Coordinates of C-alpha atoms in Angstrom, one line a residue:
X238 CA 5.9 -1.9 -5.2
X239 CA 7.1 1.5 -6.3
X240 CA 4.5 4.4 -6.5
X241 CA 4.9 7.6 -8.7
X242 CA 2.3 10.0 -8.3
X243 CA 2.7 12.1 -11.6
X244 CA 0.7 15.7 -12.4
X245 CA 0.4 17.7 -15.5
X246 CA -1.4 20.6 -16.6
X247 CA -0.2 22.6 -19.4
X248 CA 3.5 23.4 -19.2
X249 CA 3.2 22.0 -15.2
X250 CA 4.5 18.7 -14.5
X251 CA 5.8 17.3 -11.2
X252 CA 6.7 13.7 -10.1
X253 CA 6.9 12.1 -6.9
X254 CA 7.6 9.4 -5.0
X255 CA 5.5 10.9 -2.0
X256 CA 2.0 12.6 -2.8
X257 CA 2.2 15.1 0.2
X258 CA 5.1 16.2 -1.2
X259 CA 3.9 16.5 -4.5
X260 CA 1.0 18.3 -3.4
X261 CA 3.1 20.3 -1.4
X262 CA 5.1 20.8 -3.8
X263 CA 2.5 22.2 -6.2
X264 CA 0.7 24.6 -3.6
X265 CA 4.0 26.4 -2.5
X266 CA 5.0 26.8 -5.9
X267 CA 1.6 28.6 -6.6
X268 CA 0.3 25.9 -8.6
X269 CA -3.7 25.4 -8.0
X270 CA -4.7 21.8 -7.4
X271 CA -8.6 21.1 -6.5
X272 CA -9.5 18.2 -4.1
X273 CA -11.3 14.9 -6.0
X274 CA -14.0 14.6 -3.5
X275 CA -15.5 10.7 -5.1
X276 CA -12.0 9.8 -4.1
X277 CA -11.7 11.6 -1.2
X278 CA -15.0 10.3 0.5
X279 CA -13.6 6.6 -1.1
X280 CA -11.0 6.9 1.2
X281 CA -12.7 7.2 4.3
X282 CA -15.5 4.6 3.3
X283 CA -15.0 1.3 5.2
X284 CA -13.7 -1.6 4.0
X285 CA -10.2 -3.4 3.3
X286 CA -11.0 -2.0 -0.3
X287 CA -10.8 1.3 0.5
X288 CA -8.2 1.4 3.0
X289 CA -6.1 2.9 0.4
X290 CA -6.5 3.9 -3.1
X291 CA -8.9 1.5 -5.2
X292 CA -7.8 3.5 -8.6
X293 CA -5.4 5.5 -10.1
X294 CA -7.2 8.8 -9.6
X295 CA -6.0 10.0 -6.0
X296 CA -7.3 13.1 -3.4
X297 CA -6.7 15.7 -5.8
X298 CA -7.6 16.4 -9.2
X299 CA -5.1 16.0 -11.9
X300 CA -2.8 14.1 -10.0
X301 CA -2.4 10.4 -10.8
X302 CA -0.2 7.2 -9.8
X303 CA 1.4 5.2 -12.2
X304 CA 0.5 1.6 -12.8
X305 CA 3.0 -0.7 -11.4
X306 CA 5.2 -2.1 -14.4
X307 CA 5.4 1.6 -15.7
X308 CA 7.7 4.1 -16.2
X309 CA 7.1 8.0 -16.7
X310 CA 9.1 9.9 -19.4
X311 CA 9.4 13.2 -20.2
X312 CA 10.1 14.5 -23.7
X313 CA 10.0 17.9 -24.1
X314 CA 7.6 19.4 -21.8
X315 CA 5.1 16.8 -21.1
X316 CA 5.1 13.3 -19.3
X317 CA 4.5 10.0 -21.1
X318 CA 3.9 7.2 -19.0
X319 CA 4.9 4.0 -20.4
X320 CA 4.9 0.1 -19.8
X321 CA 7.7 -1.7 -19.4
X322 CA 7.9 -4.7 -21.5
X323 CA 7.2 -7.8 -19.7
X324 CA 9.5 -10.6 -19.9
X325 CA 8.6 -14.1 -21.9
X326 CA 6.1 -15.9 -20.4
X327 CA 7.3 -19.5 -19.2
X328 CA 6.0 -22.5 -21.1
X329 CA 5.1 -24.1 -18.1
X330 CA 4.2 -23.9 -14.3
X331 CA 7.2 -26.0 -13.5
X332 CA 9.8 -23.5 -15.5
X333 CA 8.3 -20.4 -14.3
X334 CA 8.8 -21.5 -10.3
X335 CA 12.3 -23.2 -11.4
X336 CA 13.2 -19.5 -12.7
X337 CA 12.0 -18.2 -9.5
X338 CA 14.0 -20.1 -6.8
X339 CA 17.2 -19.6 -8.9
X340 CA 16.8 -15.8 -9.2
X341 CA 15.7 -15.5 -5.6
X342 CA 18.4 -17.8 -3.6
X343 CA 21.0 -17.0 -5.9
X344 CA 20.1 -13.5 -5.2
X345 CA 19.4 -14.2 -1.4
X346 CA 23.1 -16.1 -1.0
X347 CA 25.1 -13.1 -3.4
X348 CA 24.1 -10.7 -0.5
X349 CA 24.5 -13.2 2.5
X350 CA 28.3 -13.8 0.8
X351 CA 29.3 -10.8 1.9
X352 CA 30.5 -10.4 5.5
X353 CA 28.9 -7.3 5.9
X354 CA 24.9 -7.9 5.3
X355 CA 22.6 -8.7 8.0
X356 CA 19.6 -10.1 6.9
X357 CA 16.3 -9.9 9.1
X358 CA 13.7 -12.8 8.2
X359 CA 10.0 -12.4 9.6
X360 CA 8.0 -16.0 11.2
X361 CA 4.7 -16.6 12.3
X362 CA 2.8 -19.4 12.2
X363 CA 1.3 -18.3 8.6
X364 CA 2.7 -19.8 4.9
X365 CA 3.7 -16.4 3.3
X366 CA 6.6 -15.9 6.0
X367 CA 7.5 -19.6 6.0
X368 CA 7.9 -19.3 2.1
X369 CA 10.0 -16.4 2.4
X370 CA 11.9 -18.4 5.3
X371 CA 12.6 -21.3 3.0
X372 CA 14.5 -19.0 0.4
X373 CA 16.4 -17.4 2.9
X374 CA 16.8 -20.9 4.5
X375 CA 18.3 -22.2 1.1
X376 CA 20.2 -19.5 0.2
X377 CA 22.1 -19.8 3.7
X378 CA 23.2 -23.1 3.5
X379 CA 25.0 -22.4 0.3
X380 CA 27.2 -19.7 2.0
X381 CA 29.3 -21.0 4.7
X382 CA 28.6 -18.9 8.2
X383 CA 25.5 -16.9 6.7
X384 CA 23.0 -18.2 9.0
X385 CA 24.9 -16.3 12.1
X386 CA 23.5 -12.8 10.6
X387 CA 20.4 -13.9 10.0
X388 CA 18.1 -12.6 12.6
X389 CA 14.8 -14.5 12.9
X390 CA 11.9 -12.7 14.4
X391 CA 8.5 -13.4 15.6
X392 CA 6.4 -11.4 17.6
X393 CA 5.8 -13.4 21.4
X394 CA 2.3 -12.1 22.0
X395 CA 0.9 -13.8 19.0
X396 CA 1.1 -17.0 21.2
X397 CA 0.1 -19.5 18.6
X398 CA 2.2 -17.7 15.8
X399 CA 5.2 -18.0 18.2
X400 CA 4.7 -21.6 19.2
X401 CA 4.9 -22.4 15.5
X402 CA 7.8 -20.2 14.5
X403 CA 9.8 -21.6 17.5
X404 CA 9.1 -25.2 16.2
X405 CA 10.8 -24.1 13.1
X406 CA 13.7 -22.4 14.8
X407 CA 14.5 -25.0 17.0
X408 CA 14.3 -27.6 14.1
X409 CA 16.8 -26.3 11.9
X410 CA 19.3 -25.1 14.6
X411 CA 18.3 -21.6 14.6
X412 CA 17.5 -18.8 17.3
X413 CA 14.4 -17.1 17.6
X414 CA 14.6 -13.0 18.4
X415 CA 18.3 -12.9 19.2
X416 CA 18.9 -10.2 21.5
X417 CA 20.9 -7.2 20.2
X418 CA 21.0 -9.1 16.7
X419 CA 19.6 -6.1 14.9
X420 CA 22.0 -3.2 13.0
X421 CA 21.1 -0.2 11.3
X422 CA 20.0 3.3 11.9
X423 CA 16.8 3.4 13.8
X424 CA 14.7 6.3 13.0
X425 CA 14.6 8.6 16.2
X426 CA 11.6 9.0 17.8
X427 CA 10.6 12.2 15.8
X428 CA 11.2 10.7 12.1
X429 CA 8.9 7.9 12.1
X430 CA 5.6 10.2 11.9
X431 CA 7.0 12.1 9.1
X432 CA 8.1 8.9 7.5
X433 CA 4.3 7.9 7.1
X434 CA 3.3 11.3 6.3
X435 CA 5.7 10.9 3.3
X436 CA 4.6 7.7 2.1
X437 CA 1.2 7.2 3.2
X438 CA -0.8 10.6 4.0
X439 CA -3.8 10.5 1.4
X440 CA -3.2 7.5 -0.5
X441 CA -3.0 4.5 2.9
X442 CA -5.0 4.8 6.0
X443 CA -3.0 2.6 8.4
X444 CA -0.4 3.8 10.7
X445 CA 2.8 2.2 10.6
X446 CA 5.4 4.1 11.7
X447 CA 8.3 2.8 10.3
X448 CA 11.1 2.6 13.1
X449 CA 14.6 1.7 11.6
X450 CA 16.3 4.0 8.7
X451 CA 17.5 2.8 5.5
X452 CA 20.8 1.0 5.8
X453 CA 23.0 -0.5 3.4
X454 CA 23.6 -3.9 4.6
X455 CA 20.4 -4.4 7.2
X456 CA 17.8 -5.6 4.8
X457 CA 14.5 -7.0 5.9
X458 CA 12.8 -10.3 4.0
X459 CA 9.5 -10.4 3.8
X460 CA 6.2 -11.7 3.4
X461 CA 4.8 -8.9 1.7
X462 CA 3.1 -10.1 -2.0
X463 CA 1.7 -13.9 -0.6
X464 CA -2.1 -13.1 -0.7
X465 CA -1.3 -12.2 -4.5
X466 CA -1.0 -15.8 -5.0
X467 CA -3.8 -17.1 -2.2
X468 CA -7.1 -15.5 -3.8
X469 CA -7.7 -12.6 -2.1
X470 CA -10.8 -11.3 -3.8
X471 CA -10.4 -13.1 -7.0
X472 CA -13.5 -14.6 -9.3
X473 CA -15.4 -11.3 -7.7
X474 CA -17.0 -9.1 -10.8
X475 CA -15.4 -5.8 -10.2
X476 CA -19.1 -3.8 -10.4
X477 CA -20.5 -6.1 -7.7
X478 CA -17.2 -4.9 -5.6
X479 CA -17.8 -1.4 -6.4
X480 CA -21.4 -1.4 -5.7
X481 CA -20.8 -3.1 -1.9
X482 CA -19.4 0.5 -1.2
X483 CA -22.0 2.3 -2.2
X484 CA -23.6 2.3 1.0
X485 CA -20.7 5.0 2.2
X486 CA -21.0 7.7 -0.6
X487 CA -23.6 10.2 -1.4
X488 CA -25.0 9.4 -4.4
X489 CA -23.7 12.1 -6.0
X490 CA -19.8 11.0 -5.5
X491 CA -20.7 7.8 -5.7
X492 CA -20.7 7.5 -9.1
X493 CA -17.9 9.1 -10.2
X494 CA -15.8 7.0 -7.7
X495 CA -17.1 3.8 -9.3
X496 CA -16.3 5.3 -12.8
X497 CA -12.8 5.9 -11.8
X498 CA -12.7 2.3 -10.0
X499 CA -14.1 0.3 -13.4
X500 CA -11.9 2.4 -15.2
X501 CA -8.7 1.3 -13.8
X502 CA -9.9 -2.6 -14.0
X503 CA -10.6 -1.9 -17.4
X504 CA -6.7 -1.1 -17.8
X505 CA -5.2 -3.9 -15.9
X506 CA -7.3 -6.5 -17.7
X507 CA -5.8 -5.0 -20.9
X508 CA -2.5 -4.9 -19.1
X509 CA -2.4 -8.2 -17.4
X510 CA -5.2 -10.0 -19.2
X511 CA -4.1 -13.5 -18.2
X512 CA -4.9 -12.3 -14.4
X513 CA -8.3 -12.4 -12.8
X514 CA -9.2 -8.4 -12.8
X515 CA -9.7 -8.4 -9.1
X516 CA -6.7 -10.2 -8.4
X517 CA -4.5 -7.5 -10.6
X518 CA -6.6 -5.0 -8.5
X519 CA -5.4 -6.3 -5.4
X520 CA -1.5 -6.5 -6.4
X521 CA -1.8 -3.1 -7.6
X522 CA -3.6 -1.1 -4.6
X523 CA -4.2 -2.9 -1.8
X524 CA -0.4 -4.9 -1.4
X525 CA 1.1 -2.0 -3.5
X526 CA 0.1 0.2 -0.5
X527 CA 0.1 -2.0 2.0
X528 CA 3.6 -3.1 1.8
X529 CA 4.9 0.2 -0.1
X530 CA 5.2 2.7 2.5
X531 CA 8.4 0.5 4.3
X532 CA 10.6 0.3 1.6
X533 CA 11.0 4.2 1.4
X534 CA 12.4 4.0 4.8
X535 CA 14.5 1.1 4.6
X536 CA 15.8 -2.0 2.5
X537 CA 13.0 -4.7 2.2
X538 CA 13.6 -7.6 -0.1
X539 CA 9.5 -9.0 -0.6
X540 CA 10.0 -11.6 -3.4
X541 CA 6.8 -13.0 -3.6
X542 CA 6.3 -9.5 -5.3
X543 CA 9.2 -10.5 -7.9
X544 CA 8.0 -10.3 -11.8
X545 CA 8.8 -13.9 -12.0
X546 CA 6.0 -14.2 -10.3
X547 CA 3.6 -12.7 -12.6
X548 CA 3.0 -15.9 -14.5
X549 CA 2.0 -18.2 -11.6
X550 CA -1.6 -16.6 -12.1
X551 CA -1.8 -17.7 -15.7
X552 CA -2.6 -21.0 -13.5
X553 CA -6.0 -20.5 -11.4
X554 CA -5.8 -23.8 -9.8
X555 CA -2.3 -23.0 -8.3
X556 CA -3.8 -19.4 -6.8
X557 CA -6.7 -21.0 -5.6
X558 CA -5.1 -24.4 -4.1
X559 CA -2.4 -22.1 -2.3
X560 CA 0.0 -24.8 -4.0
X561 CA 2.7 -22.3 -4.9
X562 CA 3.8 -21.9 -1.4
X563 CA 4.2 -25.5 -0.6
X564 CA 6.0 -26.3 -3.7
X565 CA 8.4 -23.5 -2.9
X566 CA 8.9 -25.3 0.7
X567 CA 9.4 -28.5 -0.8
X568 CA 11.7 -27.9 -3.6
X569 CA 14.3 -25.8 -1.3
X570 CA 13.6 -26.9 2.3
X571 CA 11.8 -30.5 2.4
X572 CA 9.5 -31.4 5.3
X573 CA 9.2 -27.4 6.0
X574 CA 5.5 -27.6 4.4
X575 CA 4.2 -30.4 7.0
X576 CA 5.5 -28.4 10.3
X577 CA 2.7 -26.7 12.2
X578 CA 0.9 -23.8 11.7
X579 CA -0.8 -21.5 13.8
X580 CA -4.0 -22.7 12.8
X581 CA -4.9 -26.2 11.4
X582 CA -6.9 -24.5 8.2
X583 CA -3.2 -23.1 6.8
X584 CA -1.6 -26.7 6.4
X585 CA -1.6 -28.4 3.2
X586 CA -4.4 -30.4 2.2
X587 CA -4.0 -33.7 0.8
X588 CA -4.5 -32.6 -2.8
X589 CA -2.0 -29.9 -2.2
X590 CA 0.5 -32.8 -0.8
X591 CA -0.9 -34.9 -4.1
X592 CA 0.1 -32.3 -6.3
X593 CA 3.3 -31.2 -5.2
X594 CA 6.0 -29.5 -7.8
X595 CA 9.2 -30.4 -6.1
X596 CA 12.2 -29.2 -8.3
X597 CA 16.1 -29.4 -7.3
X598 CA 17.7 -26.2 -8.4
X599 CA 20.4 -25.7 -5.5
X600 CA 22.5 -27.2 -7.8
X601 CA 22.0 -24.0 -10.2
X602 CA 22.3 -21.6 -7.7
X603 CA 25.1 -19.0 -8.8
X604 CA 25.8 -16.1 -5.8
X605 CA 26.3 -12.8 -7.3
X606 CA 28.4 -10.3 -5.7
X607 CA 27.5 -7.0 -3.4
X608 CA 29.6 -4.1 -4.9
X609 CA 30.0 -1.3 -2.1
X610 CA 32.5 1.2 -1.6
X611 CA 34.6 0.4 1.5
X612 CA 33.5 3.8 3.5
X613 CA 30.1 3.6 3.1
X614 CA 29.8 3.9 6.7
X615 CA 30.6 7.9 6.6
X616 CA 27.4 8.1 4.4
X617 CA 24.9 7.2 6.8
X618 CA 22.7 10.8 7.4
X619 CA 22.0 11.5 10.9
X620 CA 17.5 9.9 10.3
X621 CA 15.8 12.2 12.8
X622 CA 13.1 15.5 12.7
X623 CA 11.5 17.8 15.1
X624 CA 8.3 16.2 13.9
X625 CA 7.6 13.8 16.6
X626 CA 4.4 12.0 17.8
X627 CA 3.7 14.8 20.2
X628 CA 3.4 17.0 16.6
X629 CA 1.6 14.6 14.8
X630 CA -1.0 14.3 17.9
X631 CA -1.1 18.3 17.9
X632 CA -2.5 18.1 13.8
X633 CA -4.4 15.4 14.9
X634 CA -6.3 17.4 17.3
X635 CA -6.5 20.4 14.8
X636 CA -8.1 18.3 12.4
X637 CA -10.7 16.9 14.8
X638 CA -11.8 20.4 15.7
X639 CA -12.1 21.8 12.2
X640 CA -15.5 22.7 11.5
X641 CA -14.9 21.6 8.0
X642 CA -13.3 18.0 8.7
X643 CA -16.0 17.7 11.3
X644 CA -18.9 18.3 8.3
X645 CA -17.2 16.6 5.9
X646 CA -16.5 13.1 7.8
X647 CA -19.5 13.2 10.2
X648 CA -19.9 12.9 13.9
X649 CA -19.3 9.5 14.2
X650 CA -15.8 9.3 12.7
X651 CA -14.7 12.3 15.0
X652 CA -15.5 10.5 18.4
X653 CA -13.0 7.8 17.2
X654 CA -10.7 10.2 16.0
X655 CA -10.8 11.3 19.6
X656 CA -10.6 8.3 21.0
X657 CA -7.7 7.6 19.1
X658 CA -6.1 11.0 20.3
X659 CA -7.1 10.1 23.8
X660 CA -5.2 7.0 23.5
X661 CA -1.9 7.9 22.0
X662 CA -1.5 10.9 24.4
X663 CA -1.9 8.5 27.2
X664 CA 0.2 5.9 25.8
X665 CA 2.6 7.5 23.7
X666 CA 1.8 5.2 20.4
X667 CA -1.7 4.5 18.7
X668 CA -3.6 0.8 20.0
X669 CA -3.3 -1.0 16.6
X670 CA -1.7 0.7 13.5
X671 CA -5.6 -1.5 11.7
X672 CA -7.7 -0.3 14.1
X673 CA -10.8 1.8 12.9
X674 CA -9.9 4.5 15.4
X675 CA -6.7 5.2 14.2
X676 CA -7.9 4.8 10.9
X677 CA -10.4 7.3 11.3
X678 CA -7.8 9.7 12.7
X679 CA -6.1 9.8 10.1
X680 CA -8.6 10.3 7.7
X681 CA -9.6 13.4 9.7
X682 CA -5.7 14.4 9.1
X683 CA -6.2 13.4 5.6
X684 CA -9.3 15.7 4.9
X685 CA -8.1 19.0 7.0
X686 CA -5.1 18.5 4.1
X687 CA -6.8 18.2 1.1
X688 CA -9.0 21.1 2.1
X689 CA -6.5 23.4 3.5
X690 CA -7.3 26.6 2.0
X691 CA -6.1 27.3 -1.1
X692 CA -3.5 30.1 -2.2
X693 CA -5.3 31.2 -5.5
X694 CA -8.4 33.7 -5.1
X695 CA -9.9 31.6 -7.9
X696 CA -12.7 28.6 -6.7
X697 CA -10.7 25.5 -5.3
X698 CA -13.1 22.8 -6.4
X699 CA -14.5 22.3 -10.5
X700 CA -16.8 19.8 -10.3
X701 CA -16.6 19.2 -14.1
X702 CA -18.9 16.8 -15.5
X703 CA -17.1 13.4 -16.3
X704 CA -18.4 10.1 -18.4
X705 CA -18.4 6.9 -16.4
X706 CA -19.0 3.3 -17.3
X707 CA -22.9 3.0 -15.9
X708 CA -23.4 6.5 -18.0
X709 CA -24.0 8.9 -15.3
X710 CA -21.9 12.0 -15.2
X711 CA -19.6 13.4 -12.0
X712 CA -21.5 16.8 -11.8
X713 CA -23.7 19.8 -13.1
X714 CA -21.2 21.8 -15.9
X715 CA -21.8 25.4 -13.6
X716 CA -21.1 23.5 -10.5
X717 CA -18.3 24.5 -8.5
X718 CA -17.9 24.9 -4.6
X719 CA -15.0 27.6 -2.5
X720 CA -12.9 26.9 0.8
X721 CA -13.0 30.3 2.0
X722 CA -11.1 30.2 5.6
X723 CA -12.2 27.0 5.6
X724 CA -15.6 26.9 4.9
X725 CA -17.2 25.8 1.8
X726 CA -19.3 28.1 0.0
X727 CA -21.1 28.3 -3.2
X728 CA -19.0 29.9 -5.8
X729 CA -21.7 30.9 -7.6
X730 CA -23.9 33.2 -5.0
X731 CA -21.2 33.4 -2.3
X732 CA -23.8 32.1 0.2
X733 CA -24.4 28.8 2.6
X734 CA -22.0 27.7 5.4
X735 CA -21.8 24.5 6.4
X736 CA -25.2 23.9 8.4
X737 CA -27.0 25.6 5.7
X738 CA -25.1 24.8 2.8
X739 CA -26.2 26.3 -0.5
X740 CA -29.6 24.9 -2.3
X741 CA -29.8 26.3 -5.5
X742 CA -26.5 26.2 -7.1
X743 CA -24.9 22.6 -5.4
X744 CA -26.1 19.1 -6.1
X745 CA -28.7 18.0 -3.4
X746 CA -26.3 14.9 -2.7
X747 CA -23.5 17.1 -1.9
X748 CA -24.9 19.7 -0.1
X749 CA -26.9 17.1 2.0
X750 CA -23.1 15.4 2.9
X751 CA -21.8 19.1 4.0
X752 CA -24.4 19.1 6.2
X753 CA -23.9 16.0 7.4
X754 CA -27.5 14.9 6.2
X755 CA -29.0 12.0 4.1
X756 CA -29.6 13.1 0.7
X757 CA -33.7 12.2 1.4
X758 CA -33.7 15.5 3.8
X759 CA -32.6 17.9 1.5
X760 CA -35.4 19.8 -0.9

């Protein structure tokens, strides 16, 4: 789940957690960095694909994220970045989830065995919470007065998701959204925008502001990792993915964002080549991002993301037949897999039921122990910043009315950009951290910072030709474009402005996306 953006040029190297930091980072310290425009216009082409990064290449040239499983090390000068050796794979299905459930609710009960911890457990009416639920559940009744601070939360306005969570409450003697039941430090008001701008700004397009601060003994379990194991977009060939985008790019980006795309498949089938390519492709973008940005804010414990894991895809009939899940209900909390779920279709089927892998491992459980020093409480940092919402609706509206962002992302994402603006100054919070006019705001925030105006004299964008998988290259070798107060130029003949962008020195496909033409109206 961790993400390391890494860059290195020469004698320069930087790592990061946070890419607007590392960015940051590199432009105040006078250290040029060009915007990747395939991956930049990738990002703001629709789809649950490109919601967030699809490859290790990110908004800006030279600077990379780490595969997942990796660790960056730096001898000498420069930056290796290295996998970490995978454990032994299980000899069967039935030993790899037994050495799940131990690890998990022996974990789950070490931390509930201290006094101190307060665990926080989503329900709805899906399987990915209830299988996190039946962990928790276990791991509870081996620690006598644990299920008093665990706070069980489900959100009241999804009605049937409620119905279904309170069924489960009520059956094993627990409440549902106990009031006052949380602890920790809640982010004030003016953190939580710069909280996503740390984790999310140019890699994730959603906007979760995360609301509570990290706290030592306030962890939150969750469901984050379950469509890993349900099929999300497995069995799909990776080029016929690609090419469903290619609707969104000018031709000329196009290709050098499916380049970068195939390329990264290409590594995780080496890397995990017992896993269907598009599955490994989802674990490593769309849940790495999805789920990510919350842990750098605050403790999350999402174990269907554990590494025991990783060998439940060796078996395609378990992914596809969703049978992990209810074999983890069975085994620890019988009966839990036949209460109802917010919709029929999530219930499971007779095969599943046929084909059940029940195992009894409570008996192996072993609670660890929480080592923390006994004034931990003076530690706790005051979470707060003057950037509040008011702020982040102030760049917002910058953005929107930037000639360049307005060129670059076209009219139509700038009137929900607006709308979205609209909104949030009315309300005081966005409509739906998923919905496409948020999305689209933020994109507009995302594009007015990969553009900002460089400090070096020197043109911001090399356009360098680069070899992809269908054979094409990225750009003409002479090809380079300028932000000049923010508005691109050619760098070879200084002339064109946005409407009338340059015709003899850019490529027609990017010149026609300046201008906020198709490509067929350019000579």
């Amino acid at each position: 789940m961790s993400r390391l953006f890494y860059y290195q040029a020469d004698d320069v190297w930087a790592v990061s957690t946070s890419l607007a930091a590392l960015a940051d980072h590199l432009r105040d310290n006078n250290v040029r960095i060009r915007p990747n425009y395939a991956q930049l216009t990738g990002l703001g082409s629709r789809g649950r694909l490109t919601d967030q990064m699809a490859s290790f290449h990110t908004v800006f040239e030279g600077i990379r994220v780490a595969p997942s499983g990796h660790v960056i090390v730096l001898r000498g000068d420069r930056l290796e970045v290295r996998q970490i050796e995978r454990g032994k794979r299980p000899a069967t299905y039935a030993e790899g989830l037994s050495n799940f459930l131990e690890l998990w609710v022996s974990r789950i009960a070490g931390i509930l065995a201290d006094r101190r911890a307060h665990l926080e457990c989503d329900l709805s009416g899906g399987i990915d919470s209830r299988t996190v639920f039946a962990i928790v559940r276990a791991a509870a009744s081996a620690v006598e007065g644990a299920a008093d601070r665990i706070d069980l939360r489900s959100n009241e306005k999804q009605t049937e998701d409620f119905v279904s969570a309170s069924g489960i409450a009520k059956e094993y003697g627990l409440e549902l959204n106990k009031p006052g039941a949380r602890i920790g430090a809640r982010l004030r008001k003016g953190r939580a925008p710069v909280s996503w701008r740390d984790g999310c700004m140019g890699n994730y397009l959603l906007t979760y502001f995360n609301k509570v601060g990290s706290h030592p003994f306030a962890m939150h379990c969750h469901g984050a990792g379950g469509e890993i194991y349900r099929n999300a977009y497995a069995g799909s060939l990776p080029t016929r993915v690609a090419d469903k985008q290619e609707q969104d790019f000018p031709a000329h980006f196009y290709g050098a964002w499916r380049g970068d795309f195939l390329e990264s498949v290409d590594y995780l089938k080496s890397w995990l080549p017992e896993m269907d390519p598009m599955q490994a492709h989802y674990r490593e973008f769309r849940n790495r991002f999805h789920f990510g940005h919350r842990p750098h804010s605050s403790v999350v414990l999402s174990m269907l993301n554990s590494a025991e894991l990783e060998f439940v895809a060796d078996y395609p009939e378990v992914v596809t037949s969703r049978q992990l899940y209810f074999d983890v209900m069975e085994s620890l909390v019988p009966g839990l897999a036949h209460m109802p779920y917010d919709k029929d279709s999530k219930a499971p089927t007779s095969k599943n039921l046929e084909n059940l892998t029940v195992l009894d491992v409570m008996d192996n459980i072993e609670p660890g122990t929480v080592y923390a020093q006994e004034d931990w409480e003076s530690g706790l940092a005051e979470q707060s910043s003057e950037y509040g919402f008011t702020e982040f609706l102030a760049d917002g509206a910058a953005a929107v009315n930037d000639p360049a962002v307005q060129s670059f992302v076209g009219p139509e994402m700038i009137s929900n950009a607006r709308a979205a603006l609209e909104y949030g100054a009315l309300h005081g919070r966005f409509s739906h951290p998923n919905g496409i006019e948020t999305k689209d705001l933020n994109y507009c925030l995302t594009v007015a910072w990969v553009l900002r105006t460089p400090i070096a004299p020197e043109p911001a964008v090399d356009l360098a030709p680069r070899a992809h998988h269908d054979g094409t290259f990225g750009a003409s070798d002479d090809i380079e474009d300028a932000t000049v107060n923010g508005r691109l130029i050619c760098a070879i003949c200084g002339k064109g402005t946005l409407s009338e962008p340059c015709q003899e020195h850019q490529p027609q496909a990017w010149a026609a996306h300046i201008a906020g033409n198709s490509p067929s109206t350019v000579s």
